[in-house]
Coordinates of N, CA and C in Angstrom, one line a residue:
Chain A
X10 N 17.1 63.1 -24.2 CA 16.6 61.7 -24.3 C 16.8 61.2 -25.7
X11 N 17.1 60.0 -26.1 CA 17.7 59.5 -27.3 C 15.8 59.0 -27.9
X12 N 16.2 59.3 -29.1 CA 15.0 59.2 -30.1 C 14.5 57.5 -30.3
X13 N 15.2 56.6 -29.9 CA 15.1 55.7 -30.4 C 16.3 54.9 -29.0
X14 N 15.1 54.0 -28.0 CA 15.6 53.4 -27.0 C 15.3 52.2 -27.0
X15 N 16.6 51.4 -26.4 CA 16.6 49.9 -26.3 C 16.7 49.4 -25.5
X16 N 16.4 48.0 -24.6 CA 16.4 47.6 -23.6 C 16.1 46.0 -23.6
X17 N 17.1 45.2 -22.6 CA 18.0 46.1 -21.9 C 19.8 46.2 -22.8
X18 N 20.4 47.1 -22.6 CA 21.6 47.5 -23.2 C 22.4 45.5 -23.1
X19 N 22.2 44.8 -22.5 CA 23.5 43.6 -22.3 C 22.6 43.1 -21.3
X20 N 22.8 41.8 -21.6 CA 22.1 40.5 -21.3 C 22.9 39.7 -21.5
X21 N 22.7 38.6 -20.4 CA 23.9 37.2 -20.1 C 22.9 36.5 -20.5
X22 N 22.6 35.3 -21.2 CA 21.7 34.6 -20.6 C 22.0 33.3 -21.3
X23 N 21.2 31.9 -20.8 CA 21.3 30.6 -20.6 C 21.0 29.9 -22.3
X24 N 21.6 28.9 -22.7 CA 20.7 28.3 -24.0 C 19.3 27.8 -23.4
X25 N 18.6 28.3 -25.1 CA 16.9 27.7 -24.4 C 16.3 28.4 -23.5
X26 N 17.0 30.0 -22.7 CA 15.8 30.5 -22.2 C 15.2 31.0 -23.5
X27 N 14.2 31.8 -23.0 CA 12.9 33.2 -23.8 C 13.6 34.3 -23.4
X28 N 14.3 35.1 -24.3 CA 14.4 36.8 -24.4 C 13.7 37.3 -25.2
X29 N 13.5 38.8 -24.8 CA 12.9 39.5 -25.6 C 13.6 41.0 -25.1
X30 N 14.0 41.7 -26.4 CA 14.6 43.1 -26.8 C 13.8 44.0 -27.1
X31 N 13.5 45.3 -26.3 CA 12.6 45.7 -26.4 C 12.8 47.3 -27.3
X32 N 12.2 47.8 -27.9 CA 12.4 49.2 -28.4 C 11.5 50.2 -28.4
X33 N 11.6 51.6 -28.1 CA 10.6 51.9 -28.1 C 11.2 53.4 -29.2
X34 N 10.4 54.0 -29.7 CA 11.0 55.1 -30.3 C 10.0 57.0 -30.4
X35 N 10.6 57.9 -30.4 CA 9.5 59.0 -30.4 C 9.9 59.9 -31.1
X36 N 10.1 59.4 -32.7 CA 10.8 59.7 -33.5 C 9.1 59.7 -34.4
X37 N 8.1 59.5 -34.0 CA 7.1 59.3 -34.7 C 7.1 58.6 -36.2
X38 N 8.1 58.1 -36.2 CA 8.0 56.8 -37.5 C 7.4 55.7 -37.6
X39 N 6.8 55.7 -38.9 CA 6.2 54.5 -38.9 C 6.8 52.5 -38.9
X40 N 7.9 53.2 -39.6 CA 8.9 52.0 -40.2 C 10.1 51.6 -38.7
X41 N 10.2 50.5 -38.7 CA 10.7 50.0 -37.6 C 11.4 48.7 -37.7
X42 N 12.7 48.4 -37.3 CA 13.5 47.3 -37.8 C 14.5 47.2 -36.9
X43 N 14.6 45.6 -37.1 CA 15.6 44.9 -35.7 C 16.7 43.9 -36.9
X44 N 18.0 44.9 -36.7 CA 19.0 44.0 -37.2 C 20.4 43.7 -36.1
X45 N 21.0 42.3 -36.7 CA 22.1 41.8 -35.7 C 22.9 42.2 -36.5
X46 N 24.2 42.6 -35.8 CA 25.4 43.0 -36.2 C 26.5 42.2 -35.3
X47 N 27.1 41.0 -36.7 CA 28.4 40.6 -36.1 C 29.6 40.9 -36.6
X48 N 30.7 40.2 -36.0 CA 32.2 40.7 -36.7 C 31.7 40.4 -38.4
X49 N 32.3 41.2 -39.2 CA 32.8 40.4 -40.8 C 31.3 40.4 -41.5
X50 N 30.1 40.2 -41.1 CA 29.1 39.6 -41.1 C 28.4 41.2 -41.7
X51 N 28.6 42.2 -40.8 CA 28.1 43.3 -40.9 C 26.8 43.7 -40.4
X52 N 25.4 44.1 -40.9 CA 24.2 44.4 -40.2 C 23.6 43.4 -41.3
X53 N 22.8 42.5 -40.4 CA 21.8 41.9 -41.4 C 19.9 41.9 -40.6
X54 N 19.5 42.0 -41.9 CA 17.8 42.2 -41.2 C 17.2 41.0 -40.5
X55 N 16.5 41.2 -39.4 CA 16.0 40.3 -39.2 C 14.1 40.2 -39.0
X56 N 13.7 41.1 -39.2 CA 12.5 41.7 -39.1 C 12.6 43.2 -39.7
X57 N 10.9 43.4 -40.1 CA 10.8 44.9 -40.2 C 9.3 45.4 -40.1
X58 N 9.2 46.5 -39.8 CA 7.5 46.6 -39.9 C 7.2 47.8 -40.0
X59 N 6.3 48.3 -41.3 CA 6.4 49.5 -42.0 C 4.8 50.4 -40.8
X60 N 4.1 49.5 -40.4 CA 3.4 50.0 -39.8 C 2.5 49.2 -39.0
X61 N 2.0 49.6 -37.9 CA 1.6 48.4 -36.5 C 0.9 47.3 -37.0
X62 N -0.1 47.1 -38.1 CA -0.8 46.1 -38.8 C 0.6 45.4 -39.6
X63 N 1.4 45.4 -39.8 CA 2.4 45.1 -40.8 C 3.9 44.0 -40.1
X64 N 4.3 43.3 -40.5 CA 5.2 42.6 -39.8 C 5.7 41.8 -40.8
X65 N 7.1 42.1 -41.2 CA 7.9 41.1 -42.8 C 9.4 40.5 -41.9
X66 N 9.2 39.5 -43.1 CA 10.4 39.0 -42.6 C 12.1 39.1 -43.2
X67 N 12.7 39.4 -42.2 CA 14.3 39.8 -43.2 C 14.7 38.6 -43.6
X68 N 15.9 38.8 -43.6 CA 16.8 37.6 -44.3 C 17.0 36.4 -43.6
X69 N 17.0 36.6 -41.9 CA 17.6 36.2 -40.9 C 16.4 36.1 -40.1
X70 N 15.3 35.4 -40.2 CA 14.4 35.6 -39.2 C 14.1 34.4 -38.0
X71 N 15.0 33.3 -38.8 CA 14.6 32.0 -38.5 C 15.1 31.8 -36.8
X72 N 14.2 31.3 -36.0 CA 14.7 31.5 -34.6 C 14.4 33.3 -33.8
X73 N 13.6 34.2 -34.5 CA 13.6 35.5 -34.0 C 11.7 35.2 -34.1
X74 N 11.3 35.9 -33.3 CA 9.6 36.7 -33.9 C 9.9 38.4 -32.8
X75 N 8.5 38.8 -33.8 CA 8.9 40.5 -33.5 C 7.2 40.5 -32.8
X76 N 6.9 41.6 -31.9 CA 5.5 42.5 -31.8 C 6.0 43.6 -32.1
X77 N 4.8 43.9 -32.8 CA 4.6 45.6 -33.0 C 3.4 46.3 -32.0
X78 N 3.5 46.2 -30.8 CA 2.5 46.6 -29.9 C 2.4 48.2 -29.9
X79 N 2.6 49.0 -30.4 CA 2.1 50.6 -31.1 C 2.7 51.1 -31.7
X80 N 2.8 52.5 -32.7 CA 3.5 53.1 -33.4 C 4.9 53.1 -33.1
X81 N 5.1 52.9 -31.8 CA 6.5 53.7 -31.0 C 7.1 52.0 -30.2
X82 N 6.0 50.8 -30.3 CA 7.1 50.1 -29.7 C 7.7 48.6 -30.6
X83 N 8.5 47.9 -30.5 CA 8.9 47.1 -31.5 C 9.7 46.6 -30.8
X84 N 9.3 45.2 -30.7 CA 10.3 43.7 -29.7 C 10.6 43.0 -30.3
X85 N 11.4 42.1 -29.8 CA 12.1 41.3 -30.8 C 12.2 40.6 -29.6
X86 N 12.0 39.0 -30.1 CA 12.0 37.7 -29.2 C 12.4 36.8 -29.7
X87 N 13.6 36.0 -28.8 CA 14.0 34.5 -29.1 C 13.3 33.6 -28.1
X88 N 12.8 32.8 -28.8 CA 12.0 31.8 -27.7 C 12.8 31.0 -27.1
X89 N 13.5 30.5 -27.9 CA 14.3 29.3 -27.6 C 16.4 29.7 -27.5
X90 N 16.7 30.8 -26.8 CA 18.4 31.0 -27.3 C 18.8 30.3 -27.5
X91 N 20.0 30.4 -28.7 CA 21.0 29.2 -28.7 C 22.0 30.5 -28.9
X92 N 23.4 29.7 -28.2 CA 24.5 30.5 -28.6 C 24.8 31.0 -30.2
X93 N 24.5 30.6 -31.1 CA 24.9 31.7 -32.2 C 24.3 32.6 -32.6
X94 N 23.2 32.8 -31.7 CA 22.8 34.3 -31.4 C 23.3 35.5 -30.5
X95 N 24.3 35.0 -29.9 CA 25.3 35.8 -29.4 C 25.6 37.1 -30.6
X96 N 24.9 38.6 -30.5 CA 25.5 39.2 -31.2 C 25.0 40.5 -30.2
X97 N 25.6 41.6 -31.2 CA 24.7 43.2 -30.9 C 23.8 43.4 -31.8
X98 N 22.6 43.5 -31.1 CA 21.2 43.8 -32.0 C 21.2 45.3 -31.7
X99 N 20.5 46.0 -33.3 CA 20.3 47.0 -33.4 C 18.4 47.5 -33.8
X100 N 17.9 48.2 -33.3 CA 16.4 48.5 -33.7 C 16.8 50.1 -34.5
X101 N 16.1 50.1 -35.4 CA 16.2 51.2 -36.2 C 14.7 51.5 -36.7
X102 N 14.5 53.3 -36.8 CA 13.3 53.7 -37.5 C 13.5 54.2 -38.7
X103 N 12.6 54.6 -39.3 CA 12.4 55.4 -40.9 C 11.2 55.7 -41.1
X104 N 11.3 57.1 -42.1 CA 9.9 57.5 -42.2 C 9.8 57.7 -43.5
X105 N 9.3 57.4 -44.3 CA 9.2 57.0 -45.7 C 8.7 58.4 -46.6
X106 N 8.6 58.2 -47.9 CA 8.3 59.8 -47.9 C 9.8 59.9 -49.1
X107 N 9.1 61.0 -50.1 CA 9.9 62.1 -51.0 C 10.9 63.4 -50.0
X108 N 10.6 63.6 -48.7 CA 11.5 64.5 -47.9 C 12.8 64.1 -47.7
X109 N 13.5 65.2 -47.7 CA 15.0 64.9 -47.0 C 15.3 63.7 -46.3
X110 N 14.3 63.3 -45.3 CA 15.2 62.5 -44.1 C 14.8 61.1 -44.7
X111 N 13.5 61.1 -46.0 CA 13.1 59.7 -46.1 C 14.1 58.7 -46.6
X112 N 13.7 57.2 -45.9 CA 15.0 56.3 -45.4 C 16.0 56.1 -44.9
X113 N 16.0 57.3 -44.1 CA 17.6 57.4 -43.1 C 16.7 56.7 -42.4
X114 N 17.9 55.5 -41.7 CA 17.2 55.0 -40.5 C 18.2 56.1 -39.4
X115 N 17.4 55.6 -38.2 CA 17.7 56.2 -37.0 C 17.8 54.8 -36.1
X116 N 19.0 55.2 -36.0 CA 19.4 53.8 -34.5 C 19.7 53.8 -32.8
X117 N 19.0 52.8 -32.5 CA 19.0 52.8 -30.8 C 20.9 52.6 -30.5
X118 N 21.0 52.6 -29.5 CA 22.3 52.5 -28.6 C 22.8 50.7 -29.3
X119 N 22.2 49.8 -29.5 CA 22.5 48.4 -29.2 C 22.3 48.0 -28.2
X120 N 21.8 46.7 -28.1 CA 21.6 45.6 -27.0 C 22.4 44.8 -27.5
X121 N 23.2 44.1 -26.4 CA 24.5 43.5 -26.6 C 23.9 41.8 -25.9
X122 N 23.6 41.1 -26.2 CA 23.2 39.5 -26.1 C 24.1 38.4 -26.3
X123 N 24.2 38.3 -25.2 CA 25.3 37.2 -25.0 C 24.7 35.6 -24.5
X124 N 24.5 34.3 -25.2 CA 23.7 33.4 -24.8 C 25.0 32.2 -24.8
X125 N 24.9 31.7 -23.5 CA 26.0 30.6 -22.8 C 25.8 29.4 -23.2
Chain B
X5 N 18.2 40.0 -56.9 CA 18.0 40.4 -54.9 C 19.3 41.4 -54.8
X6 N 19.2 42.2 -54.3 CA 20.1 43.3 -53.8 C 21.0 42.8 -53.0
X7 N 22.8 43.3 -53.6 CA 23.4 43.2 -52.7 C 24.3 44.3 -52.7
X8 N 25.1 44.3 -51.6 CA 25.9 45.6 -51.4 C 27.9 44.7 -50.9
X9 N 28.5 45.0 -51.6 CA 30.1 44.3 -51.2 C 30.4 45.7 -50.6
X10 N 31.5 45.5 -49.7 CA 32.2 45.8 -49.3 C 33.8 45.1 -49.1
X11 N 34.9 45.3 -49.9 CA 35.8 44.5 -50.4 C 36.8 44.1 -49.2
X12 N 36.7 45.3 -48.6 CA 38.4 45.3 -47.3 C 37.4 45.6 -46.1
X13 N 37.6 44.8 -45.2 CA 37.3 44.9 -43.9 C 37.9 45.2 -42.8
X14 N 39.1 45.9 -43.5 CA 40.3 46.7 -42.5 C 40.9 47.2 -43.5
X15 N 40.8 48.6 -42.9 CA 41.9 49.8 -44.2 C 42.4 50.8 -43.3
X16 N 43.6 50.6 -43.2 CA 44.5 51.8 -42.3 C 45.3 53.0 -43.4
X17 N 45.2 54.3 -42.9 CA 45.6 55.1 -43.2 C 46.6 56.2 -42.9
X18 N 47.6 56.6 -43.2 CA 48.3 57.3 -42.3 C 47.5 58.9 -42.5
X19 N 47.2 59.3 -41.5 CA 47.0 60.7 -41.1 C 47.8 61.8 -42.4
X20 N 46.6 62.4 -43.1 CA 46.4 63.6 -43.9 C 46.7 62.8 -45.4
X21 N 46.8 61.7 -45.8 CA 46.7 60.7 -46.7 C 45.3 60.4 -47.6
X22 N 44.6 60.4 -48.5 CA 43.7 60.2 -49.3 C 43.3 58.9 -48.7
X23 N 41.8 58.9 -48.6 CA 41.4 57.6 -47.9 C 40.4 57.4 -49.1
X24 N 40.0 56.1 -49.4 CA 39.0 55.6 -50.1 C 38.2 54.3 -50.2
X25 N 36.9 54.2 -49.3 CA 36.9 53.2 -48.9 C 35.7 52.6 -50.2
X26 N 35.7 51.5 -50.6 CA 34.9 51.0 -51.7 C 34.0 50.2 -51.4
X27 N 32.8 50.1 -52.4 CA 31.4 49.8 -52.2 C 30.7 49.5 -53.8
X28 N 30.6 48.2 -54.0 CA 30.0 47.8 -55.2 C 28.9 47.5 -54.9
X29 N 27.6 47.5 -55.7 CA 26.4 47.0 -55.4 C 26.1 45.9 -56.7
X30 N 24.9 45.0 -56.2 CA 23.9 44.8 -57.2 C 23.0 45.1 -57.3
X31 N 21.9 45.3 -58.4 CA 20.2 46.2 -58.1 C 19.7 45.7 -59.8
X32 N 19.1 45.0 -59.9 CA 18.7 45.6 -61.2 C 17.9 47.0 -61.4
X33 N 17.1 47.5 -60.4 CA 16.7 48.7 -61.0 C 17.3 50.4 -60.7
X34 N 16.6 51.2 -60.0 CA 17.7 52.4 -59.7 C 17.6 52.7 -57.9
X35 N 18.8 52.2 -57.7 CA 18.7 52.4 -56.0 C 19.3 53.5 -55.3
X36 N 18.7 53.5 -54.1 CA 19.5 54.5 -53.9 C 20.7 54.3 -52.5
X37 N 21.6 55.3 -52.3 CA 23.4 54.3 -52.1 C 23.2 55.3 -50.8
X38 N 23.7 54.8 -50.1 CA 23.8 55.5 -48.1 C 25.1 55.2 -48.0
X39 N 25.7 56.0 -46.7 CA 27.4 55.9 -46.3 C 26.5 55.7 -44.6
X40 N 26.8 54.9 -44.0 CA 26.5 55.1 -42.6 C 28.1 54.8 -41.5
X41 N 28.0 55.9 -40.7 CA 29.0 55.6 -40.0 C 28.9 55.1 -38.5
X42 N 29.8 54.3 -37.9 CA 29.5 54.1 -36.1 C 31.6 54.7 -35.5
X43 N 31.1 55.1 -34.8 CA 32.3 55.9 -34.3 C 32.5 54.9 -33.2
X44 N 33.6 54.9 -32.6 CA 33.7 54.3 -30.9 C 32.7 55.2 -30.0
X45 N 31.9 54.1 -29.3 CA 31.1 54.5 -28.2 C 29.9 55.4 -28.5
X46 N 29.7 55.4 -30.1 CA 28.5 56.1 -30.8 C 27.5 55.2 -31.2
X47 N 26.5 55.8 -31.9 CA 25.3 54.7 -32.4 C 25.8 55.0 -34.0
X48 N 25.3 54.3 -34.7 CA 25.1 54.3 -35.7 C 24.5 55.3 -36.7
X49 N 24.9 56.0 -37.4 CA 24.3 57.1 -38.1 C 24.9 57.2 -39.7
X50 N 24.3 57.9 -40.1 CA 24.3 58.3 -41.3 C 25.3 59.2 -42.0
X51 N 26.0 58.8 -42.3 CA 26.9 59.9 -43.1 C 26.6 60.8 -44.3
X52 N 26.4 60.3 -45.3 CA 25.9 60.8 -46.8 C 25.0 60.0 -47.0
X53 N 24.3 60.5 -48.2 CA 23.3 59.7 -49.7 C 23.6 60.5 -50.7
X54 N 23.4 59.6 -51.7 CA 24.1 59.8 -52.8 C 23.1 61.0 -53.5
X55 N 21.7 61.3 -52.6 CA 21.1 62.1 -53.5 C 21.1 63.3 -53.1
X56 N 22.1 63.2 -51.7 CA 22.0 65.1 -51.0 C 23.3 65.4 -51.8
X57 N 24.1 64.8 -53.0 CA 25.4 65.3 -52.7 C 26.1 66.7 -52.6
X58 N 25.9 65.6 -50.9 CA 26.8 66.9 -50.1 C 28.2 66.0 -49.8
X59 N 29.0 66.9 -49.1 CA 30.1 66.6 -48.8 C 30.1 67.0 -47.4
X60 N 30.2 65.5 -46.5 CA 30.1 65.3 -45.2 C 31.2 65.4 -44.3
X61 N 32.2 66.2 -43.6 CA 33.1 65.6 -42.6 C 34.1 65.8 -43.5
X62 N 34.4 66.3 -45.4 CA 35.2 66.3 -45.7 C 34.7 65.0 -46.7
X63 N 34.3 63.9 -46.6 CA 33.7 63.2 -47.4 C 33.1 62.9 -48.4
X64 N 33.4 62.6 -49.8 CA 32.1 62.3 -51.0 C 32.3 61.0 -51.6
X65 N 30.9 61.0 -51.6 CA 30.8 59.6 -53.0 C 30.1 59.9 -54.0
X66 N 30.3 59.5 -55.1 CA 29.2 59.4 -56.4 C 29.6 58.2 -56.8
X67 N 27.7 58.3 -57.4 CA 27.2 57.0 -57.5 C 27.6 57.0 -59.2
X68 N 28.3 56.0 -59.4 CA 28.6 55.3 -60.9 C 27.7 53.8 -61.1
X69 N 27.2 54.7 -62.0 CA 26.2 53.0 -62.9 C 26.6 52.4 -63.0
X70 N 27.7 52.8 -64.3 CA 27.8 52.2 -64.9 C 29.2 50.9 -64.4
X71 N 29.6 51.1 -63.5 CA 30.4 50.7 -62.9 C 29.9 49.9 -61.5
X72 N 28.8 50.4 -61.3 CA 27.6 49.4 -60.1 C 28.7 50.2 -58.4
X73 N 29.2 51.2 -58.7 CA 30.2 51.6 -57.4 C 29.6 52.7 -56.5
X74 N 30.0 53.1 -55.2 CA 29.6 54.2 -54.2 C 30.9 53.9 -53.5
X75 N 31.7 54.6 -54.1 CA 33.1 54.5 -53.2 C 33.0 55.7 -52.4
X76 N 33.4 55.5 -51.0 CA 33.6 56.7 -50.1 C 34.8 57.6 -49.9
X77 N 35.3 58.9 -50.0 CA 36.5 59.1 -50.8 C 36.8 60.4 -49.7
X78 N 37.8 61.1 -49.1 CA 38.2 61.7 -48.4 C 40.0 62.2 -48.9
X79 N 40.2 63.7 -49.4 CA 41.5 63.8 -50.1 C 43.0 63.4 -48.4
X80 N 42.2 64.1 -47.4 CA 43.1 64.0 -46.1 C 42.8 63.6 -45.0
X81 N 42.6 62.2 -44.5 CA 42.2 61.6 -43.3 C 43.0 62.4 -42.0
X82 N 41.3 62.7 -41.3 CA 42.3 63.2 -40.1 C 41.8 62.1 -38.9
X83 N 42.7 61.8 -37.8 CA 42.5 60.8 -36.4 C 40.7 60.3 -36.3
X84 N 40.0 61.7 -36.1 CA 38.5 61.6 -36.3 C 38.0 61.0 -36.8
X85 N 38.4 60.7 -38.1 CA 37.8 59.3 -38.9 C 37.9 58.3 -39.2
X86 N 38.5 57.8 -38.0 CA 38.6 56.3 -37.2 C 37.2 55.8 -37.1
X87 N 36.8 54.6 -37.7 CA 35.6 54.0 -37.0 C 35.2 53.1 -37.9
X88 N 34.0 52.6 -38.3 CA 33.6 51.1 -38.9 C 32.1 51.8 -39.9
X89 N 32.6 52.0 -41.2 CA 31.4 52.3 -42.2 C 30.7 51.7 -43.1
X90 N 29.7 51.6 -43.2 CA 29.3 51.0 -43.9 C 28.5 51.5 -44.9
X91 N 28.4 50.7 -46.4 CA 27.6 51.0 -47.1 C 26.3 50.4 -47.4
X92 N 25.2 51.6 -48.4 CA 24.0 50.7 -47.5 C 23.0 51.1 -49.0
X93 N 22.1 50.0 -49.1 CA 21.3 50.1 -50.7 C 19.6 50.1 -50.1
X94 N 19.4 50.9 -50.4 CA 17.7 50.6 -50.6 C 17.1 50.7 -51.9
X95 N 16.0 50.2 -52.0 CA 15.3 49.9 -53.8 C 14.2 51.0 -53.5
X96 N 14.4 51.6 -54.5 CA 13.0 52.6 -54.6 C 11.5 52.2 -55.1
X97 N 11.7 50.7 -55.7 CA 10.4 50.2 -55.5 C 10.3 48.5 -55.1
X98 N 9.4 48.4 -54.4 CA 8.7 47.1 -54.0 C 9.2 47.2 -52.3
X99 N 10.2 46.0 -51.3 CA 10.0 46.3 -50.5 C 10.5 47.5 -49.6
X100 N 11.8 48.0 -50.5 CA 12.2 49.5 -49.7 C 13.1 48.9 -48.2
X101 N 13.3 47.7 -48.4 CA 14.3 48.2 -47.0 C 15.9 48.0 -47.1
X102 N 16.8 48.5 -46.1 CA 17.6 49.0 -46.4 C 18.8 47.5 -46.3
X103 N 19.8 47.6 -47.2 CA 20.7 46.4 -47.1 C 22.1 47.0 -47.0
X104 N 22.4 46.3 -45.8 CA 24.0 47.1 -45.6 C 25.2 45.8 -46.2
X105 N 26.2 46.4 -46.7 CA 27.3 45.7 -47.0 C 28.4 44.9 -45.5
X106 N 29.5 44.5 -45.1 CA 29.7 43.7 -44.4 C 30.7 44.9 -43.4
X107 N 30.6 46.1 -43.9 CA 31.1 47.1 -43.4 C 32.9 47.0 -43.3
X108 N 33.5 48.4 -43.6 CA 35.0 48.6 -43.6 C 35.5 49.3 -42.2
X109 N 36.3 48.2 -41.6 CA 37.0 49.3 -40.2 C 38.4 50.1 -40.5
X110 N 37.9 51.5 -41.1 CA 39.3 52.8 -41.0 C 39.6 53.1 -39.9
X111 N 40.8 52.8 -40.0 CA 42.0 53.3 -38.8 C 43.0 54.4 -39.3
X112 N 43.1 55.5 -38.7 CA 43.9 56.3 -39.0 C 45.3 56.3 -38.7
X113 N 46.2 56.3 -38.8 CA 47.3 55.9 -38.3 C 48.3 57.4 -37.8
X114 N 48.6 57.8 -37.0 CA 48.7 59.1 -36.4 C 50.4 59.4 -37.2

């Protein structure tokens, strides 16, 4: 089972509906982050949250909000689509810390969002 | 505010040829430099940091200050290292998260 799961993988959907991308992870990390990845563009942040009380905003937040409903889950919602949100979203964890692995993120599969 | 360039967004190489893919940052303070790679039909992972240096896949970068660079450097590209990489900055103080550059797609050329 993959450490870090997304759902659902590809979504069609309408301008102006409500989606929401869900993640869940069992990677036991505290830190948790939803960025879009387009052509040329590369990965930009759109949210992050270092721990379940905790919720910041990336660069790109405008038109996104996030829940942190437990250690292991982290959503990401457009209330309103509009087509230039058309991308591949990625959720990623990290566990902070002087060890080896601190700041590697660890990334889900992608959810691929496509808004008509 | 931290940024990470990435200058060529397509660099082809012919098979067993020196590859070197480049990566300039901004920071004013001391950051630290990531290589992350995505393969076809893979997730996204981590290649190097500049602080294990190790040499990954055949792979190294060092980090130059004074020069603000984390170029990714490989003396003989083999087919395998086809894919879309990116380079990536975190600040070791205040918010700590990570900022990736616009990423480079290497193609190997057989």
């Amino acid at each position: 089972d993959a450490d870090v799961t997304q759902t659902p993988r590809n979504r069609i959907t309408k301008t102006g509906k409500r989606i929401m991308l869900e993640c869940s992870q069992t990677k036991g990390h505290d830190r948790m982050y939803w960025y879009r990845q387009d052509p040329g563009l590369g990965l930009r942040l759109i949210y992050y949250s270092f721990d379940v009380k905790d919720i910041n905003k990336g660069e790109i937040s405008d038109g996104y909000s996030v829940s942190r409903q437990a250690q292991a889950k982290f959503s990401l919602s457009l209330e309103s689509a509009i087509p230039n949100q058309t991308a591949l979203y990625f959720c990623a964890t990290s566990d902070p810390g002087r060890n080896s692995g601190a700041n590697v993120l660890t990334f889900g599969a992608g959810s691929r969002l496509t808004v008509l | 505010a931290q940024r990470v360039t990435q200058p060529e967004k397509l660099l082809s190489v012919f098979k067993g040829a020196p590859v070197e893919l480049k990566c300039n940052y901004s920071y004013s303070g001391s950051p630290e430099l990531f290589w992350y790679v995505q393969y076809s039909r893979q997730r996204l992972q981590l290649l190097l940091r500049h602080i294990s240096r190790e040499s990954i896949k055949g792979f190294t970068a060092d980090l130059n200050k004074g020069e603000t660079s984390f170029h990714l450097k490989k003396p003989f590209a083999q087919e395998e290292d086809s894919a879309m990489y990116y380079c990536a900055l975190i600040s070791n103080f205040g918010n700590e998260k990570l900022t990736f550059g616009t990423g480079t797609r290497l193609t190997i050329i057989p």
